[in-house]
């Protein structure tokens, strides 16, 4: 194998990559290498498959064929493709939100013992906000009406989304002026897809404003609703300690991994794994207990509410199975590799597929319906217990690598921590920013991508921001990466934070990097920004706040939707690999420059994580200057780039080390040759 350290910054991941190579089992990195050159038309956004006169592929201006068969030019094709990506990402997050609201309705109707109102205070605060009557009514009565109201937001045809009222008044004016006010969540997804159909919208700017509406339907709609209702149903998160990385798996216990994004089943599974009857059944098979852990965003959901440890993030899902210690990997929706069901043939692990929306060939099918939640959870635990007896000790290889972390910071938690129990307020945060003790705030979120050195971009970018007194908030796989890098513990401020941020963290007792949840919980960052504006002194709208966002290793259509709703909300976003729009200079100009006129924020494409951090610092400093705030209280010396920063190999098309011939032609499962795709379409 070529230098394996170019694939990941995480020691547990490197250990398992080496083990995969020894066993002749390909991983996501090998499959990327087997692709060889990826299609440049797709990278640039210049491939159109929206009708069947094509598919068409055209070259950028001045480089050859300028039009598709219908006459569509680069600007139209690129803008339509981006809108389609955002519609898909919004659909994924918002469908998640819809299912959570349906579960709330189930709890209100008393049709499932597994679901109850765990946070009555949050229920009543939401009801009061939306005008649902509370006086003299039970929690279930209130929940029934709240669920009906929120389900109406998905199919709403007239008016605007209720949650837009949470944004500062100036933000709402910006959206109205740009024609970007969201009507209904589903309506924006459907309208966006209609506009991209052959022969409909051909104006790039008009298409991108539809993309904005669609993304806002995610951030201020489906995702925000999912977060709010999850807090009601499963309990509002609170700061707690836990552990992260593959070392949380146990050789002498039944190991169950939850992987995916929807918490309705995984939350119930926590209770099932602690059931005395099931623990006794596990003991009868020789296990010392039942160990529940997570991968990806389902992991974040059960971490921040129950302290369940995290085994890894997106690119570690195959590696977790390769430890030989996972008895069941439960998968629902989003970010699940089809490769894991093939991989289970090499080990005893059973992949259990649960969502009616996502079936996986060769997986054990245990379809989940909320009405039978506990029954389903107990069935899955029993599958794992039975499978524990089939585990081959010779194949068990768990890297002894794990870190401690603190998670569970929400808008409300930060409100209380900063202001104290009796005077909760964002005033101390705003005061620290005004004084320059904290330079600003950055949200660093998103996925892993094998085109980048696993976790390295997250770690490099976040460490540089924290070193320069920027408070960082994180969600998703980015948060897991920094947890593995020991950045989510209070002790991290003493080790890496700049002097000003270190003083604040020391006084309050928080880490310099705050874990605020799963991908849908990026909405918590929006509501926190709204609280900062409401507190006053650092701007009357998001676009004036000294804040920024970043997604250094993104790979999902959901990430594009997230980035777009942050930009449309006035928060500048810096991302790693560029959006697939570089085939149109005009679309690039709109996104990276001209969006400023509509929303006060733009996109920046910057694959080098250290340079991305400095771009964010520049953005924050410009915002501070515009507000008349003093420079940072303590200046941090500029840190030049070093080889250890591990930026990707190319400025616009980063790539991993190429796997050895032995890896690519080894056997899988445990023996069969891995095919290499042909060159058709590569340019």
PDB file of N, CA and C in Angstrom, residues 118 230-231 234-245 248 256-271 274 291-313 402-410 413 474-484 487-489 511 513-519 521 524:
ATOM      1  N   UNK A 118     -40.816  13.425  26.967  1.00  0.00           N
ATOM      2  CA  UNK A 118     -39.695  13.428  27.923  1.00  0.00           C
ATOM      3  C   UNK A 118     -39.349  14.833  28.415  1.00  0.00           C
ATOM      4  N   UNK A 230     -37.508  16.344  18.484  1.00  0.00           N
ATOM      5  CA  UNK A 230     -36.657  15.327  19.117  1.00  0.00           C
ATOM      6  C   UNK A 230     -36.390  15.682  20.566  1.00  0.00           C
ATOM      7  N   UNK A 231     -36.192  16.957  20.848  1.00  0.00           N
ATOM      8  CA  UNK A 231     -35.978  17.376  22.234  1.00  0.00           C
ATOM      9  C   UNK A 231     -37.210  17.102  23.088  1.00  0.00           C
ATOM     10  N   UNK A 234     -37.489  12.870  23.090  1.00  0.00           N
ATOM     11  CA  UNK A 234     -36.385  12.069  23.626  1.00  0.00           C
ATOM     12  C   UNK A 234     -35.656  12.760  24.765  1.00  0.00           C
ATOM     13  N   UNK A 235     -36.029  13.987  25.049  1.00  0.00           N
ATOM     14  CA  UNK A 235     -35.402  14.737  26.125  1.00  0.00           C
ATOM     15  C   UNK A 235     -34.423  15.763  25.593  1.00  0.00           C
ATOM     16  N   UNK A 236     -34.413  16.936  26.195  1.00  0.00           N
ATOM     17  CA  UNK A 236     -33.471  17.978  25.788  1.00  0.00           C
ATOM     18  C   UNK A 236     -32.066  17.570  26.210  1.00  0.00           C
ATOM     19  N   UNK A 237     -31.107  17.607  25.296  1.00  0.00           N
ATOM     20  CA  UNK A 237     -29.735  17.223  25.654  1.00  0.00           C
ATOM     21  C   UNK A 237     -29.170  18.124  26.749  1.00  0.00           C
ATOM     22  N   UNK A 238     -28.194  17.606  27.429  1.00  0.00           N
ATOM     23  CA  UNK A 238     -27.474  18.366  28.446  1.00  0.00           C
ATOM     24  C   UNK A 238     -26.023  17.898  28.410  1.00  0.00           C
ATOM     25  N   UNK A 239     -25.087  18.714  28.858  1.00  0.00           N
ATOM     26  CA  UNK A 239     -23.677  18.316  28.792  1.00  0.00           C
ATOM     27  C   UNK A 239     -23.413  17.034  29.574  1.00  0.00           C
ATOM     28  N   UNK A 240     -22.720  16.118  28.935  1.00  0.00           N
ATOM     29  CA  UNK A 240     -22.358  14.853  29.574  1.00  0.00           C
ATOM     30  C   UNK A 240     -21.051  14.347  28.986  1.00  0.00           C
ATOM     31  N   UNK A 241     -20.414  13.471  29.723  1.00  0.00           N
ATOM     32  CA  UNK A 241     -19.139  12.911  29.283  1.00  0.00           C
ATOM     33  C   UNK A 241     -19.366  11.549  28.641  1.00  0.00           C
ATOM     34  N   UNK A 242     -18.558  11.263  27.633  1.00  0.00           N
ATOM     35  CA  UNK A 242     -18.611   9.950  27.009  1.00  0.00           C
ATOM     36  C   UNK A 242     -17.263   9.680  26.355  1.00  0.00           C
ATOM     37  N   UNK A 243     -17.243   8.672  25.443  1.00  0.00           N
ATOM     38  CA  UNK A 243     -16.002   8.263  24.796  1.00  0.00           C
ATOM     39  C   UNK A 243     -16.228   8.097  23.303  1.00  0.00           C
ATOM     40  N   UNK A 244     -15.148   8.134  22.535  1.00  0.00           N
ATOM     41  CA  UNK A 244     -15.274   8.069  21.084  1.00  0.00           C
ATOM     42  C   UNK A 244     -14.091   7.336  20.471  1.00  0.00           C
ATOM     43  N   UNK A 245     -14.318   6.589  19.456  1.00  0.00           N
ATOM     44  CA  UNK A 245     -13.413   5.863  18.556  1.00  0.00           C
ATOM     45  C   UNK A 245     -13.599   4.359  18.726  1.00  0.00           C
ATOM     46  N   UNK A 248     -14.055   1.885  21.807  1.00  0.00           N
ATOM     47  CA  UNK A 248     -15.213   1.746  22.701  1.00  0.00           C
ATOM     48  C   UNK A 248     -15.882   0.376  22.538  1.00  0.00           C
ATOM     49  N   UNK A 256     -23.484  -3.780  19.733  1.00  0.00           N
ATOM     50  CA  UNK A 256     -24.496  -3.346  18.774  1.00  0.00           C
ATOM     51  C   UNK A 256     -24.148  -1.928  18.343  1.00  0.00           C
ATOM     52  N   UNK A 257     -24.028  -1.720  17.034  1.00  0.00           N
ATOM     53  CA  UNK A 257     -23.783  -0.383  16.491  1.00  0.00           C
ATOM     54  C   UNK A 257     -25.048   0.138  15.830  1.00  0.00           C
ATOM     55  N   UNK A 258     -25.431   1.365  16.151  1.00  0.00           N
ATOM     56  CA  UNK A 258     -26.524   2.035  15.442  1.00  0.00           C
ATOM     57  C   UNK A 258     -25.895   2.992  14.440  1.00  0.00           C
ATOM     58  N   UNK A 259     -26.408   2.976  13.216  1.00  0.00           N
ATOM     59  CA  UNK A 259     -25.797   3.752  12.133  1.00  0.00           C
ATOM     60  C   UNK A 259     -26.892   4.313  11.242  1.00  0.00           C
ATOM     61  N   UNK A 260     -26.814   5.585  10.969  1.00  0.00           N
ATOM     62  CA  UNK A 260     -27.801   6.247  10.129  1.00  0.00           C
ATOM     63  C   UNK A 260     -28.117   7.614  10.682  1.00  0.00           C
ATOM     64  N   UNK A 261     -29.406   7.986  10.660  1.00  0.00           N
ATOM     65  CA  UNK A 261     -29.733   9.352  11.056  1.00  0.00           C
ATOM     66  C   UNK A 261     -30.999   9.521  11.889  1.00  0.00           C
ATOM     67  N   UNK A 262     -31.950   8.627  11.815  1.00  0.00           N
ATOM     68  CA  UNK A 262     -33.213   8.862  12.511  1.00  0.00           C
ATOM     69  C   UNK A 262     -33.194   8.212  13.895  1.00  0.00           C
ATOM     70  N   UNK A 263     -33.495   8.978  14.958  1.00  0.00           N
ATOM     71  CA  UNK A 263     -33.307   8.472  16.327  1.00  0.00           C
ATOM     72  C   UNK A 263     -34.481   7.690  16.899  1.00  0.00           C
ATOM     73  N   UNK A 264     -35.577   7.555  16.172  1.00  0.00           N
ATOM     74  CA  UNK A 264     -36.784   6.964  16.765  1.00  0.00           C
ATOM     75  C   UNK A 264     -36.550   5.552  17.280  1.00  0.00           C
ATOM     76  N   UNK A 265     -35.824   4.721  16.523  1.00  0.00           N
ATOM     77  CA  UNK A 265     -35.553   3.358  16.977  1.00  0.00           C
ATOM     78  C   UNK A 265     -34.332   3.306  17.887  1.00  0.00           C
ATOM     79  N   UNK A 266     -33.278   4.023  17.536  1.00  0.00           N
ATOM     80  CA  UNK A 266     -32.046   3.941  18.335  1.00  0.00           C
ATOM     81  C   UNK A 266     -32.274   4.414  19.764  1.00  0.00           C
ATOM     82  N   UNK A 267     -33.149   5.401  19.948  1.00  0.00           N
ATOM     83  CA  UNK A 267     -33.427   5.873  21.305  1.00  0.00           C
ATOM     84  C   UNK A 267     -34.090   4.776  22.132  1.00  0.00           C
ATOM     85  N   UNK A 268     -34.998   4.025  21.510  1.00  0.00           N
ATOM     86  CA  UNK A 268     -35.652   2.915  22.203  1.00  0.00           C
ATOM     87  C   UNK A 268     -34.663   1.776  22.441  1.00  0.00           C
ATOM     88  N   UNK A 269     -33.729   1.599  21.516  1.00  0.00           N
ATOM     89  CA  UNK A 269     -32.734   0.538  21.645  1.00  0.00           C
ATOM     90  C   UNK A 269     -31.863   0.739  22.889  1.00  0.00           C
ATOM     91  N   UNK A 270     -31.662   1.993  23.274  1.00  0.00           N
ATOM     92  CA  UNK A 270     -30.895   2.265  24.498  1.00  0.00           C
ATOM     93  C   UNK A 270     -31.562   1.593  25.696  1.00  0.00           C
ATOM     94  N   UNK A 271     -32.877   1.745  25.775  1.00  0.00           N
ATOM     95  CA  UNK A 271     -33.604   1.119  26.887  1.00  0.00           C
ATOM     96  C   UNK A 271     -33.573  -0.401  26.776  1.00  0.00           C
ATOM     97  N   UNK A 274     -30.495  -2.128  28.032  1.00  0.00           N
ATOM     98  CA  UNK A 274     -30.328  -2.096  29.487  1.00  0.00           C
ATOM     99  C   UNK A 274     -31.373  -2.947  30.205  1.00  0.00           C
ATOM    100  N   UNK A 291     -23.158  -3.865  24.888  1.00  0.00           N
ATOM    101  CA  UNK A 291     -22.492  -2.591  24.646  1.00  0.00           C
ATOM    102  C   UNK A 291     -23.094  -1.947  23.406  1.00  0.00           C
ATOM    103  N   UNK A 292     -23.743  -0.808  23.599  1.00  0.00           N
ATOM    104  CA  UNK A 292     -24.332  -0.056  22.488  1.00  0.00           C
ATOM    105  C   UNK A 292     -23.410   1.096  22.132  1.00  0.00           C
ATOM    106  N   UNK A 293     -23.143   1.273  20.853  1.00  0.00           N
ATOM    107  CA  UNK A 293     -22.326   2.387  20.376  1.00  0.00           C
ATOM    108  C   UNK A 293     -22.876   2.827  19.027  1.00  0.00           C
ATOM    109  N   UNK A 294     -22.316   3.905  18.479  1.00  0.00           N
ATOM    110  CA  UNK A 294     -22.900   4.456  17.263  1.00  0.00           C
ATOM    111  C   UNK A 294     -21.887   4.859  16.219  1.00  0.00           C
ATOM    112  N   UNK A 295     -22.402   4.997  15.000  1.00  0.00           N
ATOM    113  CA  UNK A 295     -21.654   5.510  13.857  1.00  0.00           C
ATOM    114  C   UNK A 295     -22.471   6.653  13.262  1.00  0.00           C
ATOM    115  N   UNK A 296     -21.811   7.714  12.858  1.00  0.00           N
ATOM    116  CA  UNK A 296     -22.465   8.810  12.123  1.00  0.00           C
ATOM    117  C   UNK A 296     -23.475   9.544  13.015  1.00  0.00           C
ATOM    118  N   UNK A 297     -24.553  10.078  12.420  1.00  0.00           N
ATOM    119  CA  UNK A 297     -25.417  11.001  13.162  1.00  0.00           C
ATOM    120  C   UNK A 297     -26.373  10.323  14.127  1.00  0.00           C
ATOM    121  N   UNK A 298     -26.777   9.084  13.855  1.00  0.00           N
ATOM    122  CA  UNK A 298     -27.531   8.371  14.888  1.00  0.00           C
ATOM    123  C   UNK A 298     -26.699   8.298  16.162  1.00  0.00           C
ATOM    124  N   UNK A 299     -25.394   8.124  15.989  1.00  0.00           N
ATOM    125  CA  UNK A 299     -24.486   8.112  17.142  1.00  0.00           C
ATOM    126  C   UNK A 299     -24.577   9.419  17.917  1.00  0.00           C
ATOM    127  N   UNK A 300     -24.593  10.539  17.206  1.00  0.00           N
ATOM    128  CA  UNK A 300     -24.678  11.829  17.883  1.00  0.00           C
ATOM    129  C   UNK A 300     -25.998  11.987  18.639  1.00  0.00           C
ATOM    130  N   UNK A 301     -27.084  11.450  18.073  1.00  0.00           N
ATOM    131  CA  UNK A 301     -28.394  11.561  18.727  1.00  0.00           C
ATOM    132  C   UNK A 301     -28.396  10.850  20.080  1.00  0.00           C
ATOM    133  N   UNK A 302     -27.899   9.601  20.116  1.00  0.00           N
ATOM    134  CA  UNK A 302     -27.939   8.857  21.383  1.00  0.00           C
ATOM    135  C   UNK A 302     -26.788   9.250  22.305  1.00  0.00           C
ATOM    136  N   UNK A 303     -25.732   9.818  21.744  1.00  0.00           N
ATOM    137  CA  UNK A 303     -24.658  10.344  22.590  1.00  0.00           C
ATOM    138  C   UNK A 303     -25.159  11.498  23.438  1.00  0.00           C
ATOM    139  N   UNK A 304     -25.778  12.491  22.811  1.00  0.00           N
ATOM    140  CA  UNK A 304     -26.060  13.733  23.532  1.00  0.00           C
ATOM    141  C   UNK A 304     -27.248  13.619  24.476  1.00  0.00           C
ATOM    142  N   UNK A 305     -28.010  12.511  24.346  1.00  0.00           N
ATOM    143  CA  UNK A 305     -29.129  12.339  25.277  1.00  0.00           C
ATOM    144  C   UNK A 305     -28.887  11.238  26.308  1.00  0.00           C
ATOM    145  N   UNK A 306     -28.019  10.277  25.960  1.00  0.00           N
ATOM    146  CA  UNK A 306     -27.826   9.131  26.861  1.00  0.00           C
ATOM    147  C   UNK A 306     -26.359   8.851  27.181  1.00  0.00           C
ATOM    148  N   UNK A 307     -25.438   9.562  26.570  1.00  0.00           N
ATOM    149  CA  UNK A 307     -24.024   9.299  26.821  1.00  0.00           C
ATOM    150  C   UNK A 307     -23.504   8.048  26.143  1.00  0.00           C
ATOM    151  N   UNK A 308     -24.265   7.483  25.180  1.00  0.00           N
ATOM    152  CA  UNK A 308     -23.821   6.288  24.458  1.00  0.00           C
ATOM    153  C   UNK A 308     -22.550   6.625  23.680  1.00  0.00           C
ATOM    154  N   UNK A 309     -21.485   5.831  23.802  1.00  0.00           N
ATOM    155  CA  UNK A 309     -20.226   6.162  23.128  1.00  0.00           C
ATOM    156  C   UNK A 309     -20.337   6.061  21.610  1.00  0.00           C
ATOM    157  N   UNK A 310     -19.439   6.743  20.933  1.00  0.00           N
ATOM    158  CA  UNK A 310     -19.400   6.748  19.469  1.00  0.00           C
ATOM    159  C   UNK A 310     -18.215   5.917  18.998  1.00  0.00           C
ATOM    160  N   UNK A 311     -18.488   4.961  18.108  1.00  0.00           N
ATOM    161  CA  UNK A 311     -17.408   4.117  17.573  1.00  0.00           C
ATOM    162  C   UNK A 311     -16.662   4.797  16.438  1.00  0.00           C
ATOM    163  N   UNK A 312     -17.317   5.715  15.734  1.00  0.00           N
ATOM    164  CA  UNK A 312     -16.610   6.384  14.648  1.00  0.00           C
ATOM    165  C   UNK A 312     -17.529   7.193  13.772  1.00  0.00           C
ATOM    166  N   UNK A 313     -16.926   7.877  12.791  1.00  0.00           N
ATOM    167  CA  UNK A 313     -17.725   8.659  11.860  1.00  0.00           C
ATOM    168  C   UNK A 313     -17.822   7.952  10.507  1.00  0.00           C
ATOM    169  N   UNK A 402      -9.225   5.348  22.015  1.00  0.00           N
ATOM    170  CA  UNK A 402     -10.454   6.084  22.292  1.00  0.00           C
ATOM    171  C   UNK A 402     -10.097   7.385  23.009  1.00  0.00           C
ATOM    172  N   UNK A 403     -10.999   8.352  22.942  1.00  0.00           N
ATOM    173  CA  UNK A 403     -10.808   9.629  23.621  1.00  0.00           C
ATOM    174  C   UNK A 403     -12.055   9.971  24.421  1.00  0.00           C
ATOM    175  N   UNK A 404     -11.865  10.790  25.410  1.00  0.00           N
ATOM    176  CA  UNK A 404     -13.006  11.293  26.178  1.00  0.00           C
ATOM    177  C   UNK A 404     -13.509  12.588  25.547  1.00  0.00           C
ATOM    178  N   UNK A 405     -14.800  12.818  25.707  1.00  0.00           N
ATOM    179  CA  UNK A 405     -15.378  14.051  25.171  1.00  0.00           C
ATOM    180  C   UNK A 405     -16.533  14.503  26.051  1.00  0.00           C
ATOM    181  N   UNK A 406     -16.929  15.752  25.835  1.00  0.00           N
ATOM    182  CA  UNK A 406     -18.138  16.300  26.452  1.00  0.00           C
ATOM    183  C   UNK A 406     -19.053  16.737  25.317  1.00  0.00           C
ATOM    184  N   UNK A 407     -20.308  16.314  25.337  1.00  0.00           N
ATOM    185  CA  UNK A 407     -21.264  16.650  24.285  1.00  0.00           C
ATOM    186  C   UNK A 407     -22.555  17.138  24.927  1.00  0.00           C
ATOM    187  N   UNK A 408     -23.499  17.563  24.079  1.00  0.00           N
ATOM    188  CA  UNK A 408     -24.824  17.935  24.571  1.00  0.00           C
ATOM    189  C   UNK A 408     -25.040  19.412  24.777  1.00  0.00           C
ATOM    190  N   UNK A 409     -24.363  20.264  23.990  1.00  0.00           N
ATOM    191  CA  UNK A 409     -24.543  21.710  24.111  1.00  0.00           C
ATOM    192  C   UNK A 409     -25.617  22.167  23.120  1.00  0.00           C
ATOM    193  N   UNK A 410     -26.702  22.696  23.637  1.00  0.00           N
ATOM    194  CA  UNK A 410     -27.777  23.216  22.801  1.00  0.00           C
ATOM    195  C   UNK A 410     -27.864  24.728  22.984  1.00  0.00           C
ATOM    196  N   UNK A 413     -28.821  25.238  26.537  1.00  0.00           N
ATOM    197  CA  UNK A 413     -27.749  24.901  27.480  1.00  0.00           C
ATOM    198  C   UNK A 413     -26.719  26.020  27.544  1.00  0.00           C
ATOM    199  N   UNK A 474     -19.890  22.529  16.655  1.00  0.00           N
ATOM    200  CA  UNK A 474     -19.817  21.467  15.656  1.00  0.00           C
ATOM    201  C   UNK A 474     -20.997  20.510  15.728  1.00  0.00           C
ATOM    202  N   UNK A 475     -21.279  19.921  14.564  1.00  0.00           N
ATOM    203  CA  UNK A 475     -22.274  18.851  14.476  1.00  0.00           C
ATOM    204  C   UNK A 475     -21.709  17.722  13.623  1.00  0.00           C
ATOM    205  N   UNK A 476     -22.439  16.600  13.598  1.00  0.00           N
ATOM    206  CA  UNK A 476     -22.193  15.532  12.638  1.00  0.00           C
ATOM    207  C   UNK A 476     -20.828  14.887  12.739  1.00  0.00           C
ATOM    208  N   UNK A 477     -20.355  14.425  11.571  1.00  0.00           N
ATOM    209  CA  UNK A 477     -19.079  13.710  11.518  1.00  0.00           C
ATOM    210  C   UNK A 477     -17.900  14.623  11.839  1.00  0.00           C
ATOM    211  N   UNK A 478     -18.062  15.909  11.604  1.00  0.00           N
ATOM    212  CA  UNK A 478     -17.011  16.859  11.969  1.00  0.00           C
ATOM    213  C   UNK A 478     -16.809  16.871  13.482  1.00  0.00           C
ATOM    214  N   UNK A 479     -17.912  16.858  14.225  1.00  0.00           N
ATOM    215  CA  UNK A 479     -17.809  16.819  15.685  1.00  0.00           C
ATOM    216  C   UNK A 479     -17.154  15.529  16.154  1.00  0.00           C
ATOM    217  N   UNK A 480     -17.488  14.415  15.498  1.00  0.00           N
ATOM    218  CA  UNK A 480     -16.875  13.138  15.877  1.00  0.00           C
ATOM    219  C   UNK A 480     -15.374  13.175  15.605  1.00  0.00           C
ATOM    220  N   UNK A 481     -14.982  13.762  14.471  1.00  0.00           N
ATOM    221  CA  UNK A 481     -13.561  13.882  14.150  1.00  0.00           C
ATOM    222  C   UNK A 481     -12.816  14.634  15.246  1.00  0.00           C
ATOM    223  N   UNK A 482     -13.387  15.739  15.692  1.00  0.00           N
ATOM    224  CA  UNK A 482     -12.702  16.539  16.708  1.00  0.00           C
ATOM    225  C   UNK A 482     -12.794  15.894  18.087  1.00  0.00           C
ATOM    226  N   UNK A 483     -13.829  15.075  18.297  1.00  0.00           N
ATOM    227  CA  UNK A 483     -13.860  14.284  19.525  1.00  0.00           C
ATOM    228  C   UNK A 483     -12.712  13.302  19.566  1.00  0.00           C
ATOM    229  N   UNK A 484     -12.484  12.616  18.443  1.00  0.00           N
ATOM    230  CA  UNK A 484     -11.360  11.676  18.372  1.00  0.00           C
ATOM    231  C   UNK A 484     -10.026  12.402  18.513  1.00  0.00           C
ATOM    232  N   UNK A 487     -10.497  17.307  21.118  1.00  0.00           N
ATOM    233  CA  UNK A 487     -10.809  18.740  21.147  1.00  0.00           C
ATOM    234  C   UNK A 487     -12.134  19.042  21.835  1.00  0.00           C
ATOM    235  N   UNK A 488     -12.914  17.997  22.197  1.00  0.00           N
ATOM    236  CA  UNK A 488     -14.226  18.216  22.798  1.00  0.00           C
ATOM    237  C   UNK A 488     -14.205  18.020  24.310  1.00  0.00           C
ATOM    238  N   UNK A 489     -13.077  18.240  24.909  1.00  0.00           N
ATOM    239  CA  UNK A 489     -12.946  18.138  26.366  1.00  0.00           C
ATOM    240  C   UNK A 489     -12.478  19.488  26.912  1.00  0.00           C
ATOM    241  N   UNK A 511     -15.487  23.218  26.898  1.00  0.00           N
ATOM    242  CA  UNK A 511     -14.423  23.009  25.914  1.00  0.00           C
ATOM    243  C   UNK A 511     -14.385  24.187  24.931  1.00  0.00           C
ATOM    244  N   UNK A 513     -14.422  23.747  21.856  1.00  0.00           N
ATOM    245  CA  UNK A 513     -15.186  23.234  20.725  1.00  0.00           C
ATOM    246  C   UNK A 513     -16.434  22.568  21.298  1.00  0.00           C
ATOM    247  N   UNK A 514     -17.615  23.053  20.909  1.00  0.00           N
ATOM    248  CA  UNK A 514     -18.866  22.590  21.505  1.00  0.00           C
ATOM    249  C   UNK A 514     -19.608  21.665  20.546  1.00  0.00           C
ATOM    250  N   UNK A 515     -19.912  20.466  21.018  1.00  0.00           N
ATOM    251  CA  UNK A 515     -20.700  19.497  20.265  1.00  0.00           C
ATOM    252  C   UNK A 515     -22.174  19.853  20.437  1.00  0.00           C
ATOM    253  N   UNK A 516     -22.855  20.193  19.322  1.00  0.00           N
ATOM    254  CA  UNK A 516     -24.254  20.614  19.424  1.00  0.00           C
ATOM    255  C   UNK A 516     -25.214  19.644  18.746  1.00  0.00           C
ATOM    256  N   UNK A 517     -24.708  18.469  18.287  1.00  0.00           N
ATOM    257  CA  UNK A 517     -25.650  17.470  17.825  1.00  0.00           C
ATOM    258  C   UNK A 517     -25.350  16.854  16.483  1.00  0.00           C
ATOM    259  N   UNK A 518     -26.400  16.342  15.849  1.00  0.00           N
ATOM    260  CA  UNK A 518     -26.306  15.665  14.560  1.00  0.00           C
ATOM    261  C   UNK A 518     -26.463  16.668  13.423  1.00  0.00           C
ATOM    262  N   UNK A 519     -26.481  16.171  12.182  1.00  0.00           N
ATOM    263  CA  UNK A 519     -26.560  17.079  11.026  1.00  0.00           C
ATOM    264  C   UNK A 519     -27.813  17.944  11.039  1.00  0.00           C
ATOM    265  N   UNK A 521     -29.199  19.078  13.468  1.00  0.00           N
ATOM    266  CA  UNK A 521     -29.072  20.042  14.557  1.00  0.00           C
ATOM    267  C   UNK A 521     -28.240  21.265  14.194  1.00  0.00           C
ATOM    268  N   UNK A 524     -29.593  24.369  15.389  1.00  0.00           N
ATOM    269  CA  UNK A 524     -29.268  24.950  16.695  1.00  0.00           C
ATOM    270  C   UNK A 524     -28.306  26.132  16.535  1.00  0.00           C
TER     271      UNK A 524
END
